[in-house]
Every structure is written in structure tokens, then in C-alpha cells.
Amino acid sequence: MNNKITTSAPGKLMLLGEHAVVYGRPCLVTAVTVRIHVTVSRQGTPGLTVNAPQTKDLRFIEKAVFHATRSFGASHDGLHIETVSPFTGVYGFGSSSAVTTAAVYAIGLLSGRQVSPRQTFDISYDTVMDVQGVGSGFDVAAASYGGTVYYRNGDIKTIEAVPFLSGHTDAHLVIGYSGVKSSTVELVTQVAANMKTYPEKVTRIFDAIADLVSEGKAALEKSDYEKFGKIMDFNQEYLRDLGVSSGKLEDLISAARRGGAWGAKLSGAGGGDCMIAIASSDKLEAVREAITRAGGEVVNADPDAQGVRIETTDNQAELFVVVDKNDNILGFRSRADCHGDTSLIHRAAGVAVFDSGGRVLLQKRSLTKDVDPGVWALSSAGHVKKDEDYETCARRELKEELGISAPVVFAGKFFYRGAHETEMDSVFTATYDGPFIPNSEEVEEIRFFTKDELLRKLLSGEIKLSECAYQSLKTIRFL
Ligand code: MEV
């Protein structure tokens, strides 16, 4: 079982539909590339301990622990939580929702669960509502799912992925910080007071905003960013009518439009925080300059960021050996390159360790691995590094993952194509009865299996074997 997990969750920016979303209308929100990191570990000390210097309101973490441990049937006793964040509440990127989401996800993984975005969302939403009382949960949806999301609150919550700018080189989102910190709770309360006094007028505004969100979604689906800009402009007019804009935000929005943006609006609760503009490549610099000249701070963050995720312990810069289909060396590429490009065939070596009774040792991979976290794999396996041959790699992995030195015998080779990588795999066998010293950063658990026992557990679904381990065991005719 892992004793320590680090996760991260992104911040968010509202593209269209703020305030109306609190009243059951849809909105469009994008996750941004500014991430908060949360490390959850199990320590010997009793109770919960938290070290989160950048988190203003620790209740988000404490309640996340309460809701997550209850949902995952885990204990909060001995949990220690640390957070590291490049963003505080300053820009209104939703740091409280991000820290909540990252904590919930980490606690789930630490309890040995495979946690879905929906589960993360549901538990994080309950946590945020418990602390804050108001809010639509759009920020939690962005942190849990990532990308760009069409979101609607209600008995059944709609969360739908929408394309936004990814792979598009001619349109850009510019973010301008007004320098004024705003309070979402105060602004939502102010709008609620307006709703009470002028229900028809405010309802009309919300319905009009809902129409804009639908049109905006359609524009994004067609990559029509010029139209999306116009829709942002219209949305801004309604936000001004609601009374949530400010002189400073209006200055930055007008400046962005004068700089040639297709459209601009405030983003979030209003009153301060950030405005956003959408602009073509040839106007990008002019828009950024115009915002700066008007007294705004252009924030460097990109939209459509990945949702909550494990921060892997694997070194992404490590060089692997790239080969052709006949295993001739072509060159060397990083782990990050090899794991994102299936045309880069790279060498790997695995060892099937048998005890003197003929049972095979398998390992459950650590949840912090970048490939196949939490699934069962061969006794030990790894990628052949630059300056290594297969056998050196096989012996190194035995030492690193299981803490043993044992003679290995070459048993076969196969070509493996996974969803994200392509390998040339050599399989070795070794005989060893233990003791083993598994590396807890790489290996969650090890166990010997007879052939019958393994087949039974695979068929019943009790354990999940990685495709690569399955092919290795077939190559050596164990399966
Ligand atoms: C705040 O960023 C956006 C609001 O719509 C509130 C919410 O949806 O929780 C004003």
C-alpha cells in the first residue's frame, strides 16, 4: 500500500455564464495551467496534520478529508497533508476548489481506489458547499475534469467536454488581472438581493445569458472564435446590467477591444479579479499591451489544462534506447517523448522471478507510476536506458524494485504496442525465494502466484494484469 501520494489540480476561468449558473443556467468554464499540488501521507502520529501555508481557509482541506475518508471508507487518523501552490486566491482562479479537488483525489488513491472524475467532482462539490454555502460547482467541475466544460448545476448535473483553442494557432485567450481582489460570496449575495427585488428583470437577464452560452458552445464546436468573441461582448453587457462589473474591469475590457480583440468580458464573480479577451495571432501583442497600458496585469496561463492528476515520481527527462522493428538502435529519446509517441519503439526488459516451487512473483505497480498505475505487472520490469543493454537493465530493475541481486536468463522477446507507447521487450527469468525489499515508491505489493491461482484471479476480475505482463508470461509460456 502506498503511504504517500502527490496530486495536482488546475485553476479555472469562467468563459461565459457566471452568476446565471448559480440559478440553474449553463456556463462554459476552462481549466488553466496554474496548478496547486497536494501531498497526502500516512504517518505514525495520531489525528490529522496540515501544512498549507498558501491556503487561506483550511476548512476546505479539513472538510475534504472528512468527506473523502467517509466516502472511501478510510480513516483520517495519521493523515498528513501538505500543499504547494503558485497561486493563492489572488487572481480568482479558484484555488480553494483546486486544493479541495486535489486533496479528495489524493485521499481516494491513498485508500487504494481508482477514482473517477465524477466521484472526485461529487465529493469535492459536497466539500465546497459545506464550507462556502453558495456556488454552482463549476470550478470543481473544471478542476475534476479539466479541459473546457459545459456545466449546468441542478438535480442532475451536466458536465460535457467542449473543444477550446487546443491545436488552434490563430486564436488566443488573454487574461488580465484588475489588481482588485473580489469576494465571490459577497457578489453572489448581492445578485441574490437583486433577484429578490427585481425577479423578472434578473430572470430575463439569466435566460438571455443561457442563450449566449448555447450559442457560444456551438461557436466553439465550429472553432468560430470571432463569433465567440462577439458572444463574450454580449455576455459582458448583461453582467454590467446585473451590477457586477467595475470601473477597472470596464477599462481593461475596452482597452482589449481597442487593441483589436474579437471580444472581452469579466470572468468570474466580477467586482475585480480577472477579465479575459479572445484575439487573433496578429492582434495578440496589441491586446496584451493595451491591457497593460490600461493598468492591468497580463497573467501568463493557458486554457484547456489537464484536470486533477497524480504527479508522477518518474523522471521524465531520462533517455531511453529507440530502435527499429528489428531491434537496431536508432538513437535516444526522453521518457516523456517515448510515452507520448507510439512511433518511437523503445527497449524494455522484464524479469519473471520464480520461487523453487515454480510460482511466479508479480508486483502491484505503485499509484505514482506514469504507466499502468495500480495494476499487477511482472516481478520487475523497466526501460533500457542509454548506455545499457537488456540484461544490465533487467538486473538493475531487480535491484531497484525488489532489492535483490540474482542471475537472470534470457527467455524471449516480443513487440508490444500500448495506447501511449511502443516497446521492444526482452523477458528474463530468475529463481529466488526471498527475502525481497520492495521499493515502496515503485511497488505497492508483491505476491507469488501458482499458474491456476493466477488464471482464477484474472478470470474473476479480482486482479488486473498489465498487457505487457500478460505478453511476457505468454512469451515464457507460463500463461
Ligand atoms: C464565480 O467565479 C462565478 C459565479 O457564477 C459563482 C459560481 O458559479 O459559483 C458568480
Coordinates of C-alpha atoms and ligand atoms in Angstrom, one line a residue:
M1 CA 0.0 0.0 0.0
N2 CA 1.3 3.5 -0.9
N3 CA 2.0 5.8 2.1
K4 CA 2.3 9.0 0.1
I5 CA 0.6 10.4 -3.0
T6 CA 1.1 13.8 -4.6
T7 CA -1.7 15.1 -6.9
S8 CA -2.3 18.4 -8.6
A9 CA -5.4 20.2 -9.8
P10 CA -5.8 23.2 -12.2
G11 CA -7.3 26.6 -11.6
K12 CA -10.2 27.8 -13.8
L13 CA -11.6 30.7 -15.7
M14 CA -15.2 31.3 -16.5
L15 CA -15.7 31.8 -20.2
L16 CA -19.4 32.5 -20.3
G17 CA -22.4 32.3 -17.9
E18 CA -21.2 33.4 -14.5
H19 CA -24.0 34.2 -11.9
A20 CA -26.7 32.7 -14.2
V21 CA -25.1 29.3 -13.5
V22 CA -25.9 29.7 -9.8
Y23 CA -29.6 29.8 -10.9
G24 CA -29.6 26.6 -12.9
R25 CA -28.5 28.0 -16.2
P26 CA -25.5 26.5 -18.1
C27 CA -22.0 28.0 -18.3
L28 CA -18.7 27.4 -20.1
V29 CA -15.5 27.1 -18.0
T30 CA -11.9 26.3 -18.9
A31 CA -9.2 24.8 -16.6
V32 CA -6.0 26.8 -16.6
T33 CA -2.4 25.7 -16.5
V34 CA -1.7 27.1 -13.0
R35 CA -1.8 24.1 -10.7
I36 CA -2.0 23.5 -6.9
H37 CA -0.1 20.4 -5.6
V38 CA -1.3 18.4 -2.6
T39 CA 0.7 15.7 -0.9
V40 CA -1.2 13.3 1.4
S41 CA 0.8 10.9 3.5
R42 CA 0.1 8.4 6.3
Q43 CA 2.2 9.0 9.3
G44 CA 2.6 7.4 12.7
T45 CA 1.2 10.4 14.5
P46 CA -2.5 10.4 15.6
G47 CA -5.1 12.8 14.2
L48 CA -4.9 15.0 11.0
T49 CA -2.0 17.4 10.5
V50 CA -1.9 20.0 7.8
N51 CA 0.9 22.2 6.4
A52 CA -0.7 24.5 3.8
P53 CA 0.8 28.0 4.1
Q54 CA -0.8 29.2 0.9
T55 CA -4.3 28.0 1.7
K56 CA -6.3 30.9 3.2
D57 CA -9.1 28.8 4.6
L58 CA -8.0 25.5 6.0
R59 CA -11.6 24.4 6.3
F60 CA -11.5 23.4 2.6
I61 CA -8.8 20.8 3.4
E62 CA -10.3 19.7 6.7
K63 CA -13.7 19.2 5.2
A64 CA -12.2 17.5 2.1
V65 CA -10.6 15.0 4.5
F66 CA -13.9 14.5 6.3
H67 CA -16.0 13.9 3.1
A68 CA -13.3 11.9 1.3
T69 CA -12.4 9.5 4.1
R70 CA -16.2 8.9 4.7
S71 CA -16.8 8.2 1.0
F72 CA -13.8 5.9 0.6
G73 CA -14.3 4.2 3.9
A74 CA -10.8 5.3 5.1
S75 CA -9.6 6.8 8.4
H76 CA -8.3 10.3 8.8
D77 CA -6.1 9.3 11.7
G78 CA -2.5 9.7 10.9
L79 CA -3.1 11.7 7.7
H80 CA -0.6 14.5 6.9
I81 CA -1.4 17.0 4.2
E82 CA 0.9 19.5 2.5
T83 CA 0.1 21.9 -0.3
V84 CA 2.3 23.8 -2.6
S85 CA 0.7 26.4 -4.8
P86 CA 2.0 29.0 -7.3
F87 CA -1.4 30.7 -6.9
T88 CA -3.3 31.9 -3.9
G89 CA -6.8 33.4 -4.1
V90 CA -5.3 36.5 -5.8
Y91 CA -6.4 36.1 -9.4
G92 CA -9.7 34.4 -8.6
F93 CA -8.5 31.2 -10.3
G94 CA -10.4 29.1 -7.8
S95 CA -7.6 27.9 -5.5
S96 CA -10.0 26.7 -2.8
S97 CA -11.8 24.4 -5.3
A98 CA -8.5 23.2 -6.8
V99 CA -7.0 22.4 -3.3
T100 CA -10.2 20.6 -2.4
T101 CA -10.3 18.5 -5.6
A102 CA -6.6 17.6 -5.4
A103 CA -7.0 16.5 -1.7
V104 CA -10.1 14.4 -2.4
Y105 CA -8.4 12.7 -5.3
A106 CA -5.2 12.0 -3.3
I107 CA -7.1 10.6 -0.4
G108 CA -9.0 8.3 -2.7
L109 CA -5.8 7.0 -4.3
L110 CA -4.1 6.6 -1.0
S111 CA -7.1 4.4 0.1
G112 CA -6.3 2.2 -2.8
R113 CA -9.2 3.3 -5.1
Q114 CA -9.3 4.0 -8.8
V115 CA -11.1 7.4 -8.5
S116 CA -13.2 8.6 -11.4
P117 CA -13.6 12.4 -12.3
R118 CA -17.3 12.1 -11.4
Q119 CA -16.5 10.7 -7.9
T120 CA -13.9 13.4 -7.4
F121 CA -16.4 16.0 -8.5
D122 CA -19.2 14.8 -6.3
I123 CA -17.1 14.6 -3.1
S124 CA -15.3 17.9 -3.8
Y125 CA -18.7 19.6 -4.6
D126 CA -20.1 18.5 -1.3
T127 CA -17.0 19.8 0.5
V128 CA -17.1 23.2 -1.2
M129 CA -20.8 23.6 -0.5
D130 CA -20.3 22.5 3.1
V131 CA -17.6 25.3 3.6
Q132 CA -19.0 28.0 1.4
G133 CA -22.7 27.5 1.3
V134 CA -23.1 29.2 -2.1
G135 CA -21.7 28.5 -5.5
S136 CA -22.6 26.5 -8.6
G137 CA -19.7 24.0 -8.5
F138 CA -18.4 25.0 -12.0
D139 CA -14.9 25.5 -10.6
V140 CA -14.9 22.0 -9.1
A141 CA -16.1 20.6 -12.5
A142 CA -13.1 22.3 -14.2
A143 CA -10.6 21.0 -11.6
S144 CA -12.0 17.4 -11.7
Y145 CA -12.4 17.0 -15.4
G146 CA -10.0 19.6 -16.9
G147 CA -10.2 20.8 -20.4
T148 CA -13.1 23.1 -21.2
V149 CA -16.5 22.2 -19.9
Y150 CA -20.2 23.0 -20.5
Y151 CA -21.6 22.8 -17.0
R152 CA -25.1 23.0 -15.6
N153 CA -26.0 22.6 -11.9
G154 CA -29.3 21.0 -10.8
D155 CA -30.6 17.7 -9.6
I156 CA -28.7 16.1 -12.4
K157 CA -25.5 18.0 -13.1
T158 CA -24.4 18.3 -16.7
I159 CA -20.7 18.1 -17.4
E160 CA -19.8 18.0 -21.0
A161 CA -16.3 18.4 -22.6
V162 CA -16.2 21.2 -25.3
P163 CA -13.2 22.0 -27.6
F164 CA -11.4 25.2 -26.8
L165 CA -8.3 26.5 -28.6
S166 CA -6.4 23.2 -28.4
G167 CA -4.4 22.8 -31.6
H168 CA -5.7 26.2 -32.8
T169 CA -2.8 28.5 -33.6
D170 CA -4.7 31.6 -34.7
A171 CA -6.9 32.3 -31.7
H172 CA -5.6 33.1 -28.2
L173 CA -7.1 33.8 -24.8
V174 CA -5.6 36.8 -23.0
I175 CA -6.1 37.1 -19.2
G176 CA -5.9 40.5 -17.5
Y177 CA -5.8 40.9 -13.7
S178 CA -7.5 44.1 -12.5
G179 CA -5.4 44.3 -9.3
V180 CA -8.6 44.2 -7.2
K181 CA -9.5 41.2 -5.2
S182 CA -13.2 40.4 -5.2
S183 CA -15.3 38.3 -2.9
T184 CA -17.5 35.7 -4.8
V185 CA -19.7 35.2 -1.7
E186 CA -20.4 39.0 -1.5
L187 CA -21.2 39.3 -5.2
V188 CA -23.4 36.2 -5.3
T189 CA -25.3 37.6 -2.3
Q190 CA -25.6 41.0 -4.0
V191 CA -27.1 39.3 -7.1
A192 CA -29.4 37.3 -4.8
A193 CA -30.7 40.5 -3.3
N194 CA -31.3 41.9 -6.8
M195 CA -33.2 38.7 -7.7
K196 CA -35.4 39.2 -4.7
T197 CA -36.2 42.8 -5.5
Y198 CA -36.4 42.6 -9.3
P199 CA -37.1 38.9 -10.0
E200 CA -38.5 39.4 -13.6
K201 CA -35.6 41.6 -14.8
V202 CA -32.9 39.4 -13.3
T203 CA -34.6 36.2 -14.6
R204 CA -34.7 37.8 -18.1
I205 CA -31.0 38.5 -17.9
F206 CA -30.2 34.9 -16.8
D207 CA -32.3 33.5 -19.7
A208 CA -30.5 35.7 -22.2
I209 CA -27.1 34.6 -20.8
A210 CA -28.2 31.0 -21.1
D211 CA -29.0 31.6 -24.8
L212 CA -25.5 33.1 -25.2
V213 CA -23.9 30.1 -23.5
S214 CA -25.7 27.7 -26.0
E215 CA -24.6 29.9 -28.9
G216 CA -21.1 30.1 -27.5
K217 CA -20.9 26.3 -27.2
A218 CA -22.0 26.0 -30.9
A219 CA -19.3 28.5 -31.9
L220 CA -16.6 26.6 -30.1
E221 CA -17.7 23.4 -31.7
K222 CA -17.2 25.1 -35.1
S223 CA -13.9 26.8 -33.9
D224 CA -15.5 30.1 -34.8
Y225 CA -13.6 32.2 -32.3
E226 CA -14.5 35.5 -33.9
K227 CA -18.2 34.7 -33.2
F228 CA -17.3 33.5 -29.7
G229 CA -15.7 37.0 -29.1
K230 CA -18.9 38.7 -30.1
I231 CA -20.8 36.5 -27.7
M232 CA -18.4 37.4 -24.9
D233 CA -19.1 41.1 -25.6
F234 CA -22.9 40.5 -25.3
N235 CA -22.4 38.5 -22.1
Q236 CA -20.4 41.4 -20.6
E237 CA -23.4 43.8 -21.3
Y238 CA -25.7 41.6 -19.2
L239 CA -23.1 41.3 -16.4
R240 CA -22.9 45.1 -16.4
D241 CA -26.8 45.2 -16.2
L242 CA -26.5 42.8 -13.2
G243 CA -24.3 45.3 -11.5
V244 CA -21.2 43.1 -11.1
S245 CA -18.8 44.9 -13.4
S246 CA -16.4 47.6 -12.1
G247 CA -14.8 50.7 -13.5
K248 CA -11.4 49.0 -13.6
L249 CA -12.7 45.9 -15.3
E250 CA -14.5 48.1 -17.9
D251 CA -11.3 50.0 -18.6
L252 CA -9.4 46.8 -19.3
I253 CA -12.2 45.3 -21.4
S254 CA -12.5 48.5 -23.5
A255 CA -8.6 48.5 -23.9
A256 CA -8.6 44.9 -25.1
R257 CA -11.3 45.7 -27.6
R258 CA -9.5 48.8 -28.8
G259 CA -6.3 46.7 -29.2
G260 CA -8.3 44.6 -31.7
A261 CA -9.6 41.7 -29.6
W262 CA -12.6 39.8 -31.1
G263 CA -14.3 40.2 -27.7
A264 CA -13.7 40.7 -24.0
K265 CA -15.6 40.3 -20.7
L266 CA -15.0 39.9 -17.0
S267 CA -14.5 36.4 -15.8
G268 CA -15.9 35.1 -12.5
A269 CA -17.9 36.9 -9.9
G270 CA -16.9 40.4 -11.1
G271 CA -16.1 43.4 -8.9
G272 CA -12.4 42.7 -9.6
D273 CA -10.2 39.7 -10.3
C274 CA -9.7 39.0 -14.0
M275 CA -11.1 39.9 -17.4
I276 CA -10.5 37.8 -20.5
A277 CA -10.2 38.6 -24.1
I278 CA -10.0 36.5 -27.2
A279 CA -7.8 37.6 -30.1
S280 CA -6.2 36.5 -33.3
S281 CA -2.4 36.0 -33.5
D282 CA -1.8 39.2 -35.3
K283 CA -3.6 41.2 -32.6
L284 CA -2.3 39.3 -29.6
E285 CA 0.6 41.6 -28.8
A286 CA -1.5 44.8 -29.2
V287 CA -4.2 43.4 -26.9
R288 CA -1.7 42.4 -24.2
E289 CA -0.1 45.9 -24.4
A290 CA -3.5 47.6 -24.3
I291 CA -4.4 45.8 -21.2
T292 CA -1.1 46.6 -19.5
R293 CA -1.3 50.2 -20.5
A294 CA -4.8 50.4 -19.0
G295 CA -3.3 49.3 -15.7
G296 CA -4.0 45.6 -15.9
E297 CA -1.5 42.7 -15.3
V298 CA -1.4 40.2 -18.1
V299 CA -1.4 36.8 -16.5
N300 CA 0.6 34.0 -18.2
A301 CA -1.6 30.9 -18.1
D302 CA -3.1 28.8 -20.8
P303 CA -6.6 27.5 -21.0
D304 CA -7.8 23.9 -21.5
A305 CA -5.4 22.4 -18.9
Q306 CA -5.5 18.8 -17.7
G307 CA -7.8 18.0 -14.8
V308 CA -6.8 16.6 -11.4
R309 CA -3.9 14.1 -11.8
I310 CA -1.2 12.2 -10.0
E311 CA 2.2 13.9 -10.0
T312 CA 4.4 11.0 -11.1
T313 CA 7.7 10.2 -9.4
D314 CA 9.2 9.0 -12.7
N315 CA 12.0 11.2 -14.2
Q316 CA 10.6 12.4 -17.5
A317 CA 14.0 13.5 -18.8
E318 CA 15.6 10.0 -18.6
L319 CA 16.9 8.8 -22.0
F320 CA 15.6 5.6 -23.5
V321 CA 17.0 3.5 -26.4
V322 CA 14.9 3.9 -29.5
V323 CA 15.1 1.0 -32.1
D324 CA 13.6 -0.1 -35.4
K325 CA 11.3 -3.1 -35.8
N326 CA 14.4 -5.4 -36.0
D327 CA 15.7 -4.0 -32.7
N328 CA 18.6 -2.0 -34.4
I329 CA 19.4 1.1 -32.3
L330 CA 18.3 4.4 -34.0
G331 CA 19.0 6.8 -31.2
F332 CA 17.9 8.0 -27.7
R333 CA 14.8 9.9 -26.6
S334 CA 13.4 11.0 -23.3
R335 CA 10.8 9.1 -21.3
A336 CA 8.3 11.9 -21.9
D337 CA 8.8 11.7 -25.7
C338 CA 8.6 7.9 -25.8
H339 CA 5.5 7.8 -23.7
G340 CA 3.7 10.3 -25.9
D341 CA 4.6 9.0 -29.4
T342 CA 3.8 5.4 -30.4
S343 CA 6.1 5.6 -33.4
L344 CA 9.1 5.6 -31.0
I345 CA 9.8 1.9 -30.4
H346 CA 12.0 1.8 -27.2
R347 CA 13.6 -1.1 -25.4
A348 CA 12.4 -2.6 -22.2
A349 CA 13.4 -5.6 -20.1
G350 CA 11.3 -7.6 -17.6
V351 CA 12.2 -10.4 -15.2
A352 CA 9.8 -13.2 -14.1
V353 CA 11.1 -14.4 -10.7
F354 CA 10.1 -17.9 -9.7
D355 CA 10.4 -19.5 -6.3
S356 CA 11.7 -23.0 -6.0
G357 CA 8.1 -24.3 -6.1
G358 CA 7.6 -22.8 -9.6
R359 CA 5.3 -20.0 -8.5
V360 CA 5.7 -16.6 -10.3
L361 CA 6.2 -13.4 -8.4
L362 CA 4.1 -10.4 -9.5
Q363 CA 4.1 -6.9 -8.3
K364 CA 1.3 -4.4 -8.0
R365 CA 2.6 -1.2 -9.5
S366 CA 2.7 2.0 -7.4
L367 CA 0.0 4.5 -8.0
T368 CA 2.6 7.1 -8.8
K369 CA 3.8 5.4 -11.9
D370 CA 3.1 7.2 -15.2
V371 CA 2.1 4.0 -17.0
D372 CA -0.4 1.4 -15.6
P373 CA -0.6 2.8 -12.0
G374 CA -2.1 0.3 -9.6
V375 CA -2.2 -2.7 -11.9
W376 CA -0.3 -6.0 -11.5
A377 CA 2.9 -6.4 -13.5
L378 CA 5.8 -8.8 -13.9
S379 CA 8.2 -9.3 -10.9
S380 CA 10.2 -6.4 -12.1
A381 CA 10.5 -4.5 -15.4
G382 CA 11.8 -1.2 -16.8
H383 CA 13.0 0.7 -19.7
V384 CA 16.5 0.2 -21.1
K385 CA 18.4 3.4 -20.5
K386 CA 21.1 4.9 -22.8
D387 CA 24.4 3.0 -22.3
E388 CA 22.6 -0.1 -21.0
D389 CA 21.9 -3.5 -22.7
Y390 CA 18.8 -5.6 -21.9
E391 CA 20.5 -7.7 -19.3
T392 CA 22.1 -4.8 -17.4
C393 CA 18.6 -3.2 -17.3
A394 CA 17.0 -6.4 -16.1
R395 CA 19.5 -6.8 -13.3
R396 CA 19.2 -3.1 -12.3
E397 CA 15.4 -3.3 -12.2
L398 CA 15.6 -6.4 -9.9
K399 CA 17.8 -4.4 -7.6
E400 CA 15.8 -1.2 -7.7
E401 CA 12.3 -2.6 -7.5
L402 CA 12.8 -5.7 -5.4
G403 CA 16.1 -5.1 -3.6
I404 CA 17.7 -8.4 -4.9
S405 CA 20.7 -9.5 -7.0
A406 CA 20.1 -12.7 -8.8
P407 CA 21.4 -14.3 -12.0
V408 CA 18.9 -13.8 -15.0
V409 CA 18.5 -16.0 -18.1
F410 CA 17.2 -14.6 -21.4
A411 CA 13.8 -16.3 -22.2
G412 CA 12.3 -14.4 -25.2
K413 CA 11.5 -11.1 -26.9
F414 CA 8.2 -9.6 -28.1
F415 CA 6.9 -6.4 -29.7
Y416 CA 4.4 -4.5 -27.5
R417 CA 2.1 -1.7 -28.7
G418 CA 0.2 0.1 -25.9
A419 CA -2.2 3.0 -26.1
H420 CA 0.6 5.5 -25.5
E421 CA 3.9 3.7 -26.2
T422 CA 5.5 1.0 -28.3
E423 CA 8.2 -1.3 -26.8
M424 CA 10.7 -4.0 -27.8
D425 CA 10.6 -6.2 -24.7
S426 CA 13.1 -8.8 -23.6
V427 CA 11.9 -11.2 -20.9
F428 CA 14.4 -12.9 -18.5
T429 CA 13.7 -15.4 -15.8
A430 CA 15.3 -15.8 -12.3
T431 CA 14.9 -18.2 -9.4
Y432 CA 14.8 -16.6 -5.9
D433 CA 12.8 -17.5 -2.8
G434 CA 13.4 -14.2 -1.0
P435 CA 13.7 -12.1 1.1
F436 CA 12.7 -9.2 -1.1
I437 CA 12.9 -5.5 -0.2
P438 CA 10.4 -3.9 -2.5
N439 CA 10.9 -0.2 -3.3
S440 CA 7.7 1.5 -1.9
E441 CA 8.0 4.3 -4.5
E442 CA 7.7 1.9 -7.3
V443 CA 5.9 -1.2 -5.9
E444 CA 2.7 -1.3 -3.9
E445 CA 2.7 -5.0 -3.1
I446 CA 4.3 -8.3 -4.2
R447 CA 2.9 -11.8 -4.2
F448 CA 3.7 -15.3 -5.5
F449 CA 1.1 -17.0 -7.7
T450 CA 0.7 -20.5 -9.0
K451 CA -0.5 -20.7 -12.6
D452 CA -4.0 -21.9 -11.5
E453 CA -4.4 -19.2 -8.9
L454 CA -3.4 -16.5 -11.3
L455 CA -5.8 -17.7 -14.0
R456 CA -8.6 -17.9 -11.5
K457 CA -8.0 -14.3 -10.2
L458 CA -7.7 -13.0 -13.7
L459 CA -10.9 -14.6 -14.8
S460 CA -12.9 -13.4 -11.7
G461 CA -11.5 -9.9 -12.3
E462 CA -10.0 -9.9 -8.8
I463 CA -6.7 -8.7 -10.2
K464 CA -5.9 -6.7 -13.4
L465 CA -2.7 -7.7 -15.2
S466 CA -0.9 -5.2 -17.4
E467 CA -1.0 -6.1 -21.1
C468 CA 2.8 -6.1 -21.1
A469 CA 3.0 -8.6 -18.2
Y470 CA 0.4 -10.8 -19.9
Q471 CA 2.5 -10.9 -23.1
S472 CA 5.7 -11.5 -21.0
L473 CA 4.1 -14.5 -19.3
K474 CA 2.9 -15.8 -22.6
T475 CA 6.3 -15.4 -24.1
I476 CA 7.8 -17.6 -21.3
R477 CA 4.8 -20.0 -21.7
F478 CA 3.6 -19.5 -18.1
L479 CA 0.2 -18.5 -19.4
Ligands
MEV1 C1 -17.7 33.0 -9.6 O1 -16.4 32.7 -10.1 C2 -18.8 32.6 -10.6 C3 -20.2 32.7 -10.0 O2 -21.1 32.2 -11.0 C4 -20.4 31.8 -8.8 C5 -20.5 30.3 -9.0 O3 -20.8 29.9 -10.1 O4 -20.2 29.6 -8.1 C6 -20.5 34.1 -9.7

